[in-house]
Amino acid sequence: MNTASPLDSAVLRADFPYLEELAGGRPLAYLDSASSTQKPRQVLDRMRAFYEHEYANVHRGVYRLAERATEGYESARHTVATFVNAPSEREVIFTRSTTEAINLVAYAWGLQHLGPGDTVLITELEHHANFVPWQFIASRTGAAFRHIPIDDAGELQLDALDGLARDNSIKVVGVGLVSNSLGTINPVEQIAAWAHEQGAIIVVDAAQAAPHRSIDVQALGCDFLALSSHKLCGPTGIGALWGRRELLEEMAPFNLGGEMIRSVGLDKTTFNELPYKFEAGTPAIAEAVGFGAAIDYITGIGLSAIEEHEHELTRYAMARLDELDWVRVFGPPLERRAGIVSFEVAGVHPHDVAQILDWEGVAVRAGHHCTQPLMTRLGVAATTRASFYVYSIAEEVDRLVAGLHKVKESLG
Amino acid sequence: MSEFEQMYREVILDHYKMPRNHGILDPNDAVAEGQNPLCGDEVTVSVRFGEGDIIESVGFEGRGCAISQAATSMLTDLVKGRSAQEIAVMRKEELLDEIGIPLSPVRLKCALLGMGVLKVALHRSRGTPLPEEWGTSSGEISVN
Ligand SMILES: Cc1ncc(COP(=O)(O)O)c(C=O)c1O
């Protein structure tokens, strides 16, 4: 391949210890970054240093070590706030993950604001994380649960919006910025403006977008936005929710316990200020610090460089797969697609495809990718998915294609 | 033997490409369907009994990976002529021995899907015990 990538993968690859593990003389071709990314030394080293030199529980300690720990934790919050262009750090709540962040909104906002006659609107390609919590809260509150349909290319059919809004009942819209199954980049700004015209709030799942393109909650015009650290080179067990301050202020807490209170009495408990009202208990401290280090790492590379790098790889992968008439690629055209390629090998189940690719040293994901309604819409039980990140290279796409030929020879 | 030949043994490919006892019996005495949430394998199994709850014929349909479909096909051959009560407590090792390939925990779920579904069918029509992992109620969400 000959493309002008603005990002030097060869240099970056030296940051990733997983590539030092060789099988048959070659490192793994890890093409499952949409599921979770590998970790660079910078993040691992930062977490280790934190545990070795700065670790104590946060917020309550008077001694200097606890102060340093708190500083590490709070500076990670600052990093996240800057990363998503939040107007205030107080609007950034650490959660366990995107999943927990969305559950927080669904429970804390949803139970308070939804009822019979209201409608919750999500999309047909939503990840279960931004689907099932809303379905559950809708059923608990008696609200209706509807979806924005997609077309055959996996793009949202925005011309269906006005029909959905006919009875003026939409109170919340849940939409992913990038589809984890198809890579579709959804027009969230447009949907946010429309949602606000309906008097609804909009909750954006940015788990799959934040690692790959710069996020600006103010430009998006959303009300809540969720992301996970492990998808952008950081550790598992930590994610964040950004929410508009007025909404967060009037919401009841989600988890209750220590840390989220101002005062507790036998007859009355007062909640803490933002963001602590939503952070009950001891948080994932070192993980938050690692999350911050991961954001520093990827912003150091540059989000637009990452986006362009993945765009070129995706272009290359789609062209190579296009040569195989027994492979069908799902999803939108390259221009509106992030670094994700979902496909089907004629006559071979994705699980068997992934199994054989693994023996060729190529790791891909096979399954419904937590988007069963989407799979139903596409008329398949599952797909095989290759996805890219900063350490991905064109040679790995070649290895994928060579592996697919083996799949075809043996099972096709 | 290559890894491929170990897992996708001749007999597995044979059952996958030419499944035995394929199709849902009509009429039938028992039927159940199930999915493997990990990879979206689907299997429906139907049974007709002879005298004394003996499984006289069994038929299945499904879609999914080679392991799930071949294993269900092999299972149908194994259970014919045996009683519902016996099959309800059939050990998974019996089927796994028949399949005879090394399976990771994930692929094990594929291989055992058909057996779980068959046991559910038997449970429904003959009240035999459910396999443990199918017995727990998971609840559901319904919306309007
Ligand atoms: C689009 C999307 N939303 C939500 C999630 C859930 O993220 P997590 O598992 O970190 O909560 C994922 C990842 O699995 C995803 O790709």
Coordinates of C-alpha atoms and ligand atoms in Angstrom, one line a residue:
Chain A
M1 CA 0.0 0.0 0.0
N2 CA 1.2 3.4 -0.7
T3 CA -0.6 6.1 1.2
A4 CA 0.5 9.2 2.9
S5 CA -0.3 8.3 6.5
P6 CA 0.3 11.2 8.8
L7 CA 1.0 8.8 11.6
D8 CA 4.0 6.6 11.9
S9 CA 2.7 3.2 13.0
A10 CA 6.2 1.8 12.9
V11 CA 7.3 4.1 15.6
L12 CA 4.0 3.8 17.6
R13 CA 4.1 0.0 17.4
A14 CA 7.3 0.1 19.6
D15 CA 5.0 1.5 22.4
F16 CA 2.9 -1.6 22.5
P17 CA 4.3 -4.6 24.4
Y18 CA 1.7 -7.0 23.0
L19 CA 3.5 -6.8 19.7
E20 CA 6.6 -8.3 21.2
E21 CA 4.8 -11.6 21.6
L22 CA 5.5 -13.6 18.5
A23 CA 3.8 -16.7 17.1
G24 CA 5.4 -18.4 14.2
G25 CA 7.9 -15.5 14.1
R26 CA 5.2 -12.9 13.7
P27 CA 3.2 -10.7 16.1
L28 CA -0.5 -11.1 16.3
A29 CA -2.5 -9.1 13.7
Y30 CA -4.9 -7.7 16.3
L31 CA -7.9 -6.5 14.4
D32 CA -10.3 -6.2 17.3
S33 CA -9.7 -2.7 18.6
A34 CA -13.4 -1.8 18.4
S35 CA -13.9 -4.3 21.1
S36 CA -11.0 -3.1 23.2
T37 CA -7.6 -1.6 22.4
Q38 CA -4.2 -2.8 23.3
K39 CA -2.2 -0.7 25.9
P40 CA 0.9 1.3 25.3
R41 CA 3.8 1.3 27.8
Q42 CA 3.1 5.0 28.6
V43 CA -0.2 4.1 30.1
L44 CA 1.1 1.0 31.9
D45 CA 4.1 2.9 33.3
R46 CA 1.9 5.7 34.5
M47 CA -0.4 3.4 36.4
R48 CA 2.5 1.5 37.9
A49 CA 4.2 4.8 39.0
F50 CA 1.0 5.9 40.5
Y51 CA 0.6 2.8 42.6
E52 CA 4.2 2.9 43.6
H53 CA 4.6 6.5 44.5
E54 CA 1.2 8.3 44.7
Y55 CA -1.4 5.8 45.9
A56 CA -3.8 6.3 48.7
N57 CA -7.6 6.6 48.9
V58 CA -8.8 9.9 47.4
H59 CA -10.6 12.9 48.9
R60 CA -10.8 12.1 52.6
G61 CA -7.1 11.9 53.6
V62 CA -5.4 14.7 55.3
Y63 CA -1.9 13.4 54.8
R64 CA 0.2 14.4 51.8
L65 CA 0.1 11.0 50.1
A66 CA -3.7 11.2 50.0
E67 CA -3.4 14.7 48.6
R68 CA -1.2 13.4 45.8
A69 CA -3.5 10.6 45.0
T70 CA -6.5 13.0 44.9
E71 CA -4.5 15.3 42.6
G72 CA -3.8 12.4 40.2
Y73 CA -7.5 11.5 40.2
E74 CA -8.8 15.0 39.7
S75 CA -6.2 15.9 37.1
A76 CA -7.5 12.9 35.1
R77 CA -11.0 14.4 35.4
H78 CA -9.6 17.6 34.0
T79 CA -8.0 15.7 31.1
V80 CA -11.3 14.1 30.3
A81 CA -13.2 17.4 30.5
T82 CA -10.7 19.0 28.1
F83 CA -10.9 15.9 25.8
V84 CA -14.6 16.3 25.2
N85 CA -14.6 20.1 25.5
A86 CA -16.8 20.1 28.6
P87 CA -17.7 23.6 29.8
S88 CA -16.9 22.5 33.3
E89 CA -15.0 19.7 35.1
R90 CA -17.9 19.3 37.5
E91 CA -19.9 17.9 34.6
V92 CA -17.6 15.0 34.2
I93 CA -18.5 11.9 36.3
F94 CA -16.2 8.9 36.5
T95 CA -18.1 5.7 35.9
R96 CA -17.0 2.1 35.4
S97 CA -17.7 2.3 31.7
T98 CA -19.9 3.6 28.9
T99 CA -22.5 1.0 30.0
E100 CA -22.6 2.3 33.6
A101 CA -22.7 5.9 32.4
I102 CA -25.8 5.2 30.3
N103 CA -27.4 3.2 33.1
L104 CA -26.8 6.2 35.3
V105 CA -28.7 8.5 33.0
A106 CA -31.5 5.9 32.3
Y107 CA -32.1 5.4 36.0
A108 CA -31.4 8.7 37.5
W109 CA -32.9 10.9 34.7
G110 CA -35.3 8.3 33.2
L111 CA -37.1 7.2 36.3
Q112 CA -37.7 10.8 37.3
H113 CA -38.8 12.1 33.9
L114 CA -40.5 9.3 32.0
G115 CA -44.1 8.1 32.3
P116 CA -47.0 6.8 30.3
G117 CA -47.6 8.9 27.2
D118 CA -43.8 9.6 26.8
T119 CA -41.6 8.1 24.2
V120 CA -38.0 6.9 24.4
L121 CA -36.3 6.9 21.0
I122 CA -33.2 5.0 20.1
T123 CA -31.7 3.7 16.8
E124 CA -31.9 0.4 15.1
L125 CA -28.1 0.1 15.1
E126 CA -27.6 1.0 18.8
H127 CA -25.2 -1.0 20.9
H128 CA -27.1 -2.9 23.6
A129 CA -25.5 -0.5 26.1
N130 CA -27.6 2.4 24.8
F131 CA -30.6 0.1 24.1
V132 CA -31.4 -2.3 26.9
P133 CA -31.3 0.2 29.8
W134 CA -33.8 2.4 27.9
Q135 CA -36.0 -0.5 27.0
F136 CA -36.0 -1.4 30.7
I137 CA -36.7 2.1 32.0
A138 CA -39.4 2.5 29.4
S139 CA -41.1 -0.7 30.6
R140 CA -40.7 0.4 34.2
T141 CA -42.3 3.8 33.6
G142 CA -44.8 2.9 31.0
A143 CA -43.2 5.0 28.3
A144 CA -43.2 3.9 24.7
F145 CA -40.0 2.6 23.2
R146 CA -39.3 3.3 19.5
H147 CA -36.4 3.4 17.1
I148 CA -35.0 5.4 14.2
P149 CA -34.8 2.8 11.4
I150 CA -31.7 2.3 9.2
D151 CA -31.5 1.7 5.4
D152 CA -29.8 -1.2 3.8
A153 CA -26.4 0.4 4.0
G154 CA -26.8 0.8 7.8
E155 CA -27.4 4.6 7.8
L156 CA -30.1 6.2 9.9
Q157 CA -33.2 7.1 8.0
L158 CA -33.6 10.7 9.1
D159 CA -36.7 11.2 6.9
A160 CA -38.5 8.9 9.4
L161 CA -37.9 11.4 12.2
D162 CA -40.9 13.7 11.7
G163 CA -43.2 10.7 11.5
L164 CA -41.8 9.5 14.8
A165 CA -42.4 12.9 16.4
R166 CA -46.0 13.2 15.2
D167 CA -47.6 12.7 18.7
N168 CA -45.1 15.1 20.3
S169 CA -44.2 12.6 23.0
I170 CA -40.5 12.1 22.6
K171 CA -38.6 12.9 25.8
V172 CA -35.3 11.3 25.2
V173 CA -33.2 10.2 22.2
G174 CA -30.4 7.8 22.6
V175 CA -27.9 7.6 19.7
G176 CA -24.4 6.3 19.1
L177 CA -21.9 8.6 17.4
V178 CA -20.2 5.7 15.6
S179 CA -21.7 2.3 15.2
N180 CA -19.5 -0.5 16.6
S181 CA -20.9 -3.0 14.2
L182 CA -20.8 -1.2 10.9
G183 CA -18.6 1.8 11.6
T184 CA -21.4 4.2 10.5
I185 CA -20.8 7.8 11.6
N186 CA -24.2 9.1 12.6
P187 CA -25.2 12.7 12.1
V188 CA -25.6 13.4 15.8
E189 CA -25.5 17.2 15.6
Q190 CA -28.5 17.1 13.3
I191 CA -30.4 14.6 15.5
A192 CA -29.5 16.7 18.6
A193 CA -31.0 19.8 17.1
W194 CA -34.1 17.9 16.1
A195 CA -34.4 16.3 19.6
H196 CA -34.3 19.7 21.2
E197 CA -37.0 21.0 18.9
Q198 CA -39.1 18.2 20.3
G199 CA -38.3 19.2 23.8
A200 CA -36.3 16.0 24.3
I201 CA -32.9 15.4 25.7
I202 CA -30.2 13.5 23.7
V203 CA -27.9 10.9 25.2
V204 CA -24.8 10.2 23.0
D205 CA -22.9 6.9 23.2
A206 CA -19.4 8.0 22.2
A207 CA -17.7 4.7 23.2
Q208 CA -16.8 4.0 19.6
A209 CA -16.2 7.5 18.5
A210 CA -14.0 9.0 21.3
P211 CA -10.9 6.8 20.4
H212 CA -11.0 7.8 16.8
R213 CA -12.2 11.4 16.3
S214 CA -12.2 14.5 18.4
I215 CA -15.3 15.0 20.5
D216 CA -16.8 18.3 21.4
V217 CA -20.0 18.1 23.5
Q218 CA -20.8 21.7 22.9
A219 CA -20.5 21.5 19.1
L220 CA -22.6 18.3 19.1
G221 CA -25.2 20.0 21.2
C222 CA -25.9 16.9 23.2
D223 CA -27.1 16.6 26.8
F224 CA -25.2 13.6 27.9
L225 CA -22.2 11.7 26.5
A226 CA -20.6 8.5 27.5
L227 CA -17.2 7.0 26.8
S228 CA -14.9 4.1 28.0
S229 CA -11.2 4.2 28.7
H230 CA -10.4 0.7 27.5
K231 CA -11.3 1.6 23.9
L232 CA -8.8 4.3 23.7
C233 CA -5.6 2.7 25.0
G234 CA -6.6 3.0 28.7
P235 CA -7.4 0.5 31.4
T236 CA -10.7 -1.3 31.8
G237 CA -13.0 -0.5 34.7
I238 CA -13.2 3.2 34.1
G239 CA -15.2 5.5 31.8
A240 CA -16.9 8.8 32.0
L241 CA -20.2 10.5 31.7
W242 CA -20.4 14.1 30.7
G243 CA -23.8 15.8 31.4
R244 CA -25.2 19.3 31.2
R245 CA -25.0 20.8 34.6
E246 CA -28.6 21.8 35.0
L247 CA -29.7 18.3 34.3
L248 CA -27.1 16.7 36.6
E249 CA -28.0 19.2 39.4
E250 CA -31.7 18.2 39.4
M251 CA -31.2 14.5 39.0
A252 CA -31.3 12.1 42.0
P253 CA -28.2 10.1 42.6
F254 CA -27.7 6.7 41.0
N255 CA -25.4 4.9 43.4
L256 CA -25.7 5.8 47.1
G257 CA -23.2 5.5 49.9
G258 CA -20.0 7.1 51.0
E259 CA -18.4 10.0 49.2
M260 CA -21.6 11.1 47.5
I261 CA -23.0 12.8 50.6
R262 CA -22.5 16.1 52.3
S263 CA -24.0 15.1 55.6
V264 CA -25.8 12.1 56.9
G265 CA -28.2 11.9 59.8
L266 CA -30.6 9.4 61.1
D267 CA -33.5 11.3 59.6
K268 CA -31.9 13.0 56.7
T269 CA -29.0 12.8 54.2
T270 CA -27.9 15.7 52.0
F271 CA -26.1 14.9 48.8
N272 CA -22.7 16.1 47.8
E273 CA -22.0 18.6 45.1
L274 CA -21.2 17.7 41.5
P275 CA -19.6 15.5 40.4
Y276 CA -19.3 13.7 43.7
K277 CA -23.0 13.3 44.0
F278 CA -22.7 10.6 41.3
E279 CA -19.5 8.9 42.6
A280 CA -20.4 6.9 45.6
G281 CA -17.7 4.7 47.1
T282 CA -14.1 4.4 46.4
P283 CA -13.6 5.0 42.7
A284 CA -11.2 3.2 40.3
I285 CA -8.4 5.6 41.2
A286 CA -5.4 4.2 39.4
E287 CA -7.6 3.4 36.4
A288 CA -8.8 7.0 36.3
V289 CA -5.1 8.0 36.2
G290 CA -4.5 5.5 33.5
F291 CA -7.5 6.9 31.6
G292 CA -5.9 10.3 31.7
A293 CA -2.6 9.0 30.6
A294 CA -4.3 7.2 27.6
I295 CA -6.0 10.4 26.6
D296 CA -2.6 12.2 26.8
Y297 CA -1.2 9.4 24.6
I298 CA -3.8 9.6 21.9
T299 CA -4.1 13.4 21.9
G300 CA -0.3 13.4 21.6
I301 CA -0.6 11.5 18.4
G302 CA -3.5 13.7 17.4
L303 CA -7.1 12.7 16.8
S304 CA -7.2 13.9 13.3
A305 CA -4.0 11.9 12.5
I306 CA -5.6 8.8 14.0
E307 CA -8.8 9.4 12.1
E308 CA -6.9 9.8 8.8
H309 CA -4.8 6.7 9.5
E310 CA -7.8 4.6 10.1
H311 CA -9.6 6.0 7.1
E312 CA -6.7 4.9 4.8
L313 CA -6.6 1.5 6.4
T314 CA -10.4 1.1 6.0
R315 CA -10.1 2.3 2.4
Y316 CA -7.5 -0.3 1.8
A317 CA -9.3 -3.1 3.6
M318 CA -12.6 -2.4 1.7
A319 CA -10.7 -2.4 -1.6
R320 CA -9.0 -5.7 -0.9
L321 CA -12.2 -7.3 0.3
D322 CA -14.0 -6.0 -2.7
E323 CA -11.7 -8.2 -4.8
L324 CA -13.3 -11.2 -3.2
D325 CA -16.6 -11.9 -4.8
W326 CA -17.4 -14.4 -2.0
V327 CA -17.1 -11.7 0.7
R328 CA -19.9 -9.2 1.4
V329 CA -19.1 -6.1 3.3
F330 CA -21.9 -4.5 5.3
G331 CA -22.3 -0.8 6.1
P332 CA -22.0 2.6 4.7
P333 CA -19.6 4.0 2.1
L334 CA -16.1 4.9 3.1
E335 CA -16.8 8.6 3.5
R336 CA -19.3 8.0 6.4
R337 CA -17.5 5.1 8.0
A338 CA -15.0 4.8 10.9
G339 CA -12.3 2.2 11.0
I340 CA -14.6 -0.8 11.2
V341 CA -15.3 -3.4 8.5
S342 CA -18.0 -6.0 9.1
F343 CA -18.4 -8.7 6.5
E344 CA -19.7 -12.1 5.7
V345 CA -17.9 -15.0 3.9
A346 CA -20.4 -16.8 1.7
G347 CA -21.5 -20.0 3.3
V348 CA -19.3 -19.9 6.3
H349 CA -20.4 -18.9 9.8
P350 CA -18.5 -16.0 11.3
H351 CA -17.5 -18.1 14.2
D352 CA -15.7 -20.5 11.9
V353 CA -14.2 -17.6 10.0
A354 CA -12.7 -16.2 13.2
Q355 CA -11.5 -19.6 14.3
I356 CA -9.5 -20.2 11.2
L357 CA -8.2 -16.7 11.1
D358 CA -6.9 -17.1 14.6
W359 CA -4.8 -20.0 13.5
E360 CA -3.3 -17.7 10.9
G361 CA -2.5 -15.2 13.7
V362 CA -5.3 -12.8 12.9
A363 CA -7.6 -11.8 15.7
V364 CA -11.1 -10.6 14.5
R365 CA -14.4 -10.6 16.2
A366 CA -17.3 -12.8 15.2
G367 CA -20.8 -12.4 16.6
H368 CA -23.6 -9.9 16.9
H369 CA -21.3 -7.3 18.5
C370 CA -24.0 -6.5 21.1
T371 CA -26.3 -5.2 18.3
Q372 CA -28.9 -7.9 17.9
P373 CA -31.6 -5.7 16.5
L374 CA -29.2 -4.5 13.8
M375 CA -28.3 -8.1 12.9
T376 CA -32.0 -8.9 12.6
R377 CA -32.3 -5.9 10.3
L378 CA -29.4 -7.0 8.2
G379 CA -30.9 -10.5 8.0
V380 CA -27.8 -12.2 9.5
A381 CA -27.2 -13.9 12.9
A382 CA -23.7 -12.5 13.1
T383 CA -20.9 -10.9 11.1
T384 CA -17.1 -11.1 11.2
R385 CA -15.6 -7.7 12.1
A386 CA -12.1 -6.3 11.6
S387 CA -11.4 -3.0 13.3
F388 CA -8.3 -0.8 13.5
Y389 CA -6.4 1.5 15.7
V390 CA -3.1 3.5 15.8
Y391 CA -0.9 0.4 15.8
S392 CA -2.8 -1.3 12.9
I393 CA -0.9 -1.5 9.6
A394 CA -1.8 -2.4 6.0
E395 CA 0.2 -5.6 6.2
E396 CA -2.3 -6.9 8.8
V397 CA -5.1 -6.3 6.2
D398 CA -3.1 -8.4 3.8
R399 CA -2.8 -11.1 6.4
L400 CA -6.5 -11.0 6.9
V401 CA -7.2 -11.4 3.2
A402 CA -4.7 -14.3 3.0
G403 CA -6.5 -15.9 6.0
L404 CA -9.9 -15.4 4.3
H405 CA -8.6 -17.4 1.3
K406 CA -7.8 -20.2 3.6
V407 CA -11.3 -20.0 5.1
K408 CA -12.7 -20.2 1.6
E409 CA -10.6 -23.2 0.6
S410 CA -11.4 -25.2 3.7
L411 CA -15.0 -24.4 4.5
G412 CA -16.5 -22.2 1.7
Chain B
M1 CA -2.4 -32.9 11.8
S2 CA -3.0 -29.2 11.4
E3 CA -5.2 -27.2 13.8
F4 CA -7.8 -27.0 11.1
E5 CA -7.9 -30.8 10.6
Q6 CA -8.1 -31.3 14.4
M7 CA -11.1 -29.2 14.8
Y8 CA -12.9 -29.5 11.5
R9 CA -12.5 -33.2 11.3
E10 CA -13.9 -35.0 8.3
V11 CA -16.9 -36.2 10.4
I12 CA -17.7 -32.7 11.6
L13 CA -17.6 -31.3 8.1
D14 CA -19.7 -34.2 6.9
H15 CA -22.4 -33.6 9.5
Y16 CA -22.2 -29.8 8.9
K17 CA -22.7 -30.2 5.1
M18 CA -25.1 -33.0 5.3
P19 CA -27.0 -32.8 8.6
R20 CA -28.8 -35.9 9.7
N21 CA -32.4 -35.8 10.9
H22 CA -32.8 -32.4 9.4
G23 CA -36.2 -30.7 9.5
I24 CA -38.9 -30.1 12.1
L25 CA -41.1 -33.2 12.6
D26 CA -44.8 -32.6 11.8
P27 CA -46.6 -33.7 13.9
N28 CA -44.3 -33.8 16.9
D29 CA -44.7 -34.3 20.6
A30 CA -42.2 -31.8 21.8
V31 CA -40.3 -28.9 20.3
A32 CA -38.0 -26.2 21.7
E33 CA -35.6 -23.6 20.3
G34 CA -32.6 -21.9 21.7
Q35 CA -29.8 -19.5 20.8
N36 CA -26.2 -19.2 21.8
P37 CA -25.9 -15.5 22.6
L38 CA -22.1 -15.6 22.1
C39 CA -22.2 -16.2 18.3
G40 CA -25.9 -16.2 17.4
D41 CA -26.2 -19.9 16.7
E42 CA -29.8 -21.0 16.6
V43 CA -31.2 -24.5 16.9
T44 CA -34.8 -25.8 17.0
V45 CA -35.2 -29.5 18.0
S46 CA -38.4 -31.5 17.7
V47 CA -39.2 -35.0 19.0
R48 CA -41.7 -37.7 18.5
F49 CA -42.2 -40.4 21.1
G50 CA -42.9 -44.1 20.7
E51 CA -44.1 -46.3 23.5
G52 CA -42.9 -45.6 27.0
D53 CA -41.4 -42.1 26.2
I54 CA -38.9 -43.7 23.9
I55 CA -37.6 -41.1 21.4
E56 CA -38.8 -42.6 18.1
S57 CA -37.7 -39.8 15.9
V58 CA -36.0 -36.4 16.3
G59 CA -35.6 -33.6 13.8
F60 CA -33.7 -30.3 14.0
E61 CA -33.2 -27.1 12.1
G62 CA -30.9 -24.3 12.8
R63 CA -28.3 -21.9 11.5
G64 CA -24.9 -21.2 13.0
C65 CA -21.3 -22.2 13.0
A66 CA -20.1 -25.6 11.8
I67 CA -19.6 -26.9 15.3
S68 CA -23.1 -26.1 16.6
Q69 CA -24.8 -27.6 13.6
A70 CA -22.6 -30.7 13.3
A71 CA -22.9 -31.3 17.0
T72 CA -26.7 -31.2 16.9
S73 CA -26.7 -33.5 13.9
M74 CA -24.6 -36.0 15.8
L75 CA -26.7 -35.7 18.8
T76 CA -29.9 -36.6 17.0
D77 CA -28.2 -39.9 15.9
L78 CA -27.2 -40.6 19.5
V79 CA -30.6 -40.1 21.2
K80 CA -32.9 -42.1 18.9
G81 CA -34.3 -45.2 20.6
R82 CA -33.6 -44.0 24.1
S83 CA -36.0 -42.7 26.7
A84 CA -36.8 -39.1 27.5
Q85 CA -35.7 -39.7 31.1
E86 CA -32.4 -41.1 30.1
I87 CA -31.6 -38.3 27.7
A88 CA -32.7 -35.7 30.2
V89 CA -29.7 -36.6 32.3
M90 CA -27.4 -37.5 29.4
R91 CA -23.9 -36.3 30.3
K92 CA -22.3 -33.8 28.0
E93 CA -19.2 -35.9 27.8
E94 CA -21.1 -38.5 25.9
L95 CA -21.7 -36.0 23.1
L96 CA -18.3 -34.5 23.4
D97 CA -16.6 -37.9 23.0
E98 CA -18.6 -38.4 19.9
I99 CA -17.5 -35.0 18.5
G100 CA -14.0 -35.9 19.5
I101 CA -12.3 -32.5 19.1
P102 CA -10.6 -30.1 21.4
L103 CA -12.9 -27.2 22.2
S104 CA -12.3 -23.9 23.9
P105 CA -14.9 -22.8 26.5
V106 CA -16.5 -20.6 23.9
R107 CA -16.8 -23.3 21.3
L108 CA -18.0 -25.7 23.9
K109 CA -21.2 -23.6 24.2
C110 CA -21.6 -24.0 20.4
A111 CA -21.2 -27.8 20.7
L112 CA -23.7 -28.2 23.6
L113 CA -26.4 -25.9 22.3
G114 CA -28.5 -28.6 20.6
M115 CA -28.3 -30.8 23.6
G116 CA -29.6 -28.1 25.9
V117 CA -32.4 -27.4 23.5
L118 CA -33.4 -31.0 23.3
K119 CA -33.5 -31.3 27.1
V120 CA -35.8 -28.2 27.2
A121 CA -38.1 -29.9 24.7
L122 CA -38.2 -33.1 26.8
H123 CA -38.8 -31.0 29.9
R124 CA -41.8 -29.3 28.3
S125 CA -43.5 -32.5 27.2
R126 CA -42.4 -35.0 29.7
G127 CA -41.5 -32.9 32.7
T128 CA -38.0 -34.3 32.9
P129 CA -35.4 -32.1 34.7
L130 CA -34.0 -29.1 32.9
P131 CA -30.2 -28.8 32.4
E132 CA -29.0 -26.5 35.1
E133 CA -27.9 -23.6 32.9
W134 CA -31.4 -23.5 31.2
G135 CA -33.3 -23.8 34.4
T136 CA -32.7 -20.3 35.8
S137 CA -35.4 -17.8 35.0
S138 CA -33.9 -14.8 33.3
G139 CA -37.0 -12.5 33.3
E140 CA -37.8 -10.2 30.4
I141 CA -38.5 -6.7 29.5
S142 CA -41.7 -5.8 27.7
V143 CA -42.4 -2.3 26.3
N144 CA -45.3 -0.9 24.3
Ligands
LIG1 C1 -20.9 1.7 20.6 C2 -20.6 1.1 21.9 N1 -21.4 1.5 22.9 C3 -21.1 1.0 24.1 C4 -20.2 0.0 24.4 C5 -20.0 -0.5 25.7 O1 -18.8 -0.1 26.3 P1 -18.3 -0.7 27.7 O2 -18.4 -2.2 27.5 O3 -17.0 -0.2 27.9 O4 -19.3 -0.3 28.7 C6 -19.4 -0.4 23.3 C7 -18.3 -1.4 23.4 O5 -18.5 -2.6 23.7 C8 -19.6 0.2 22.0 O6 -18.9 -0.2 21.0

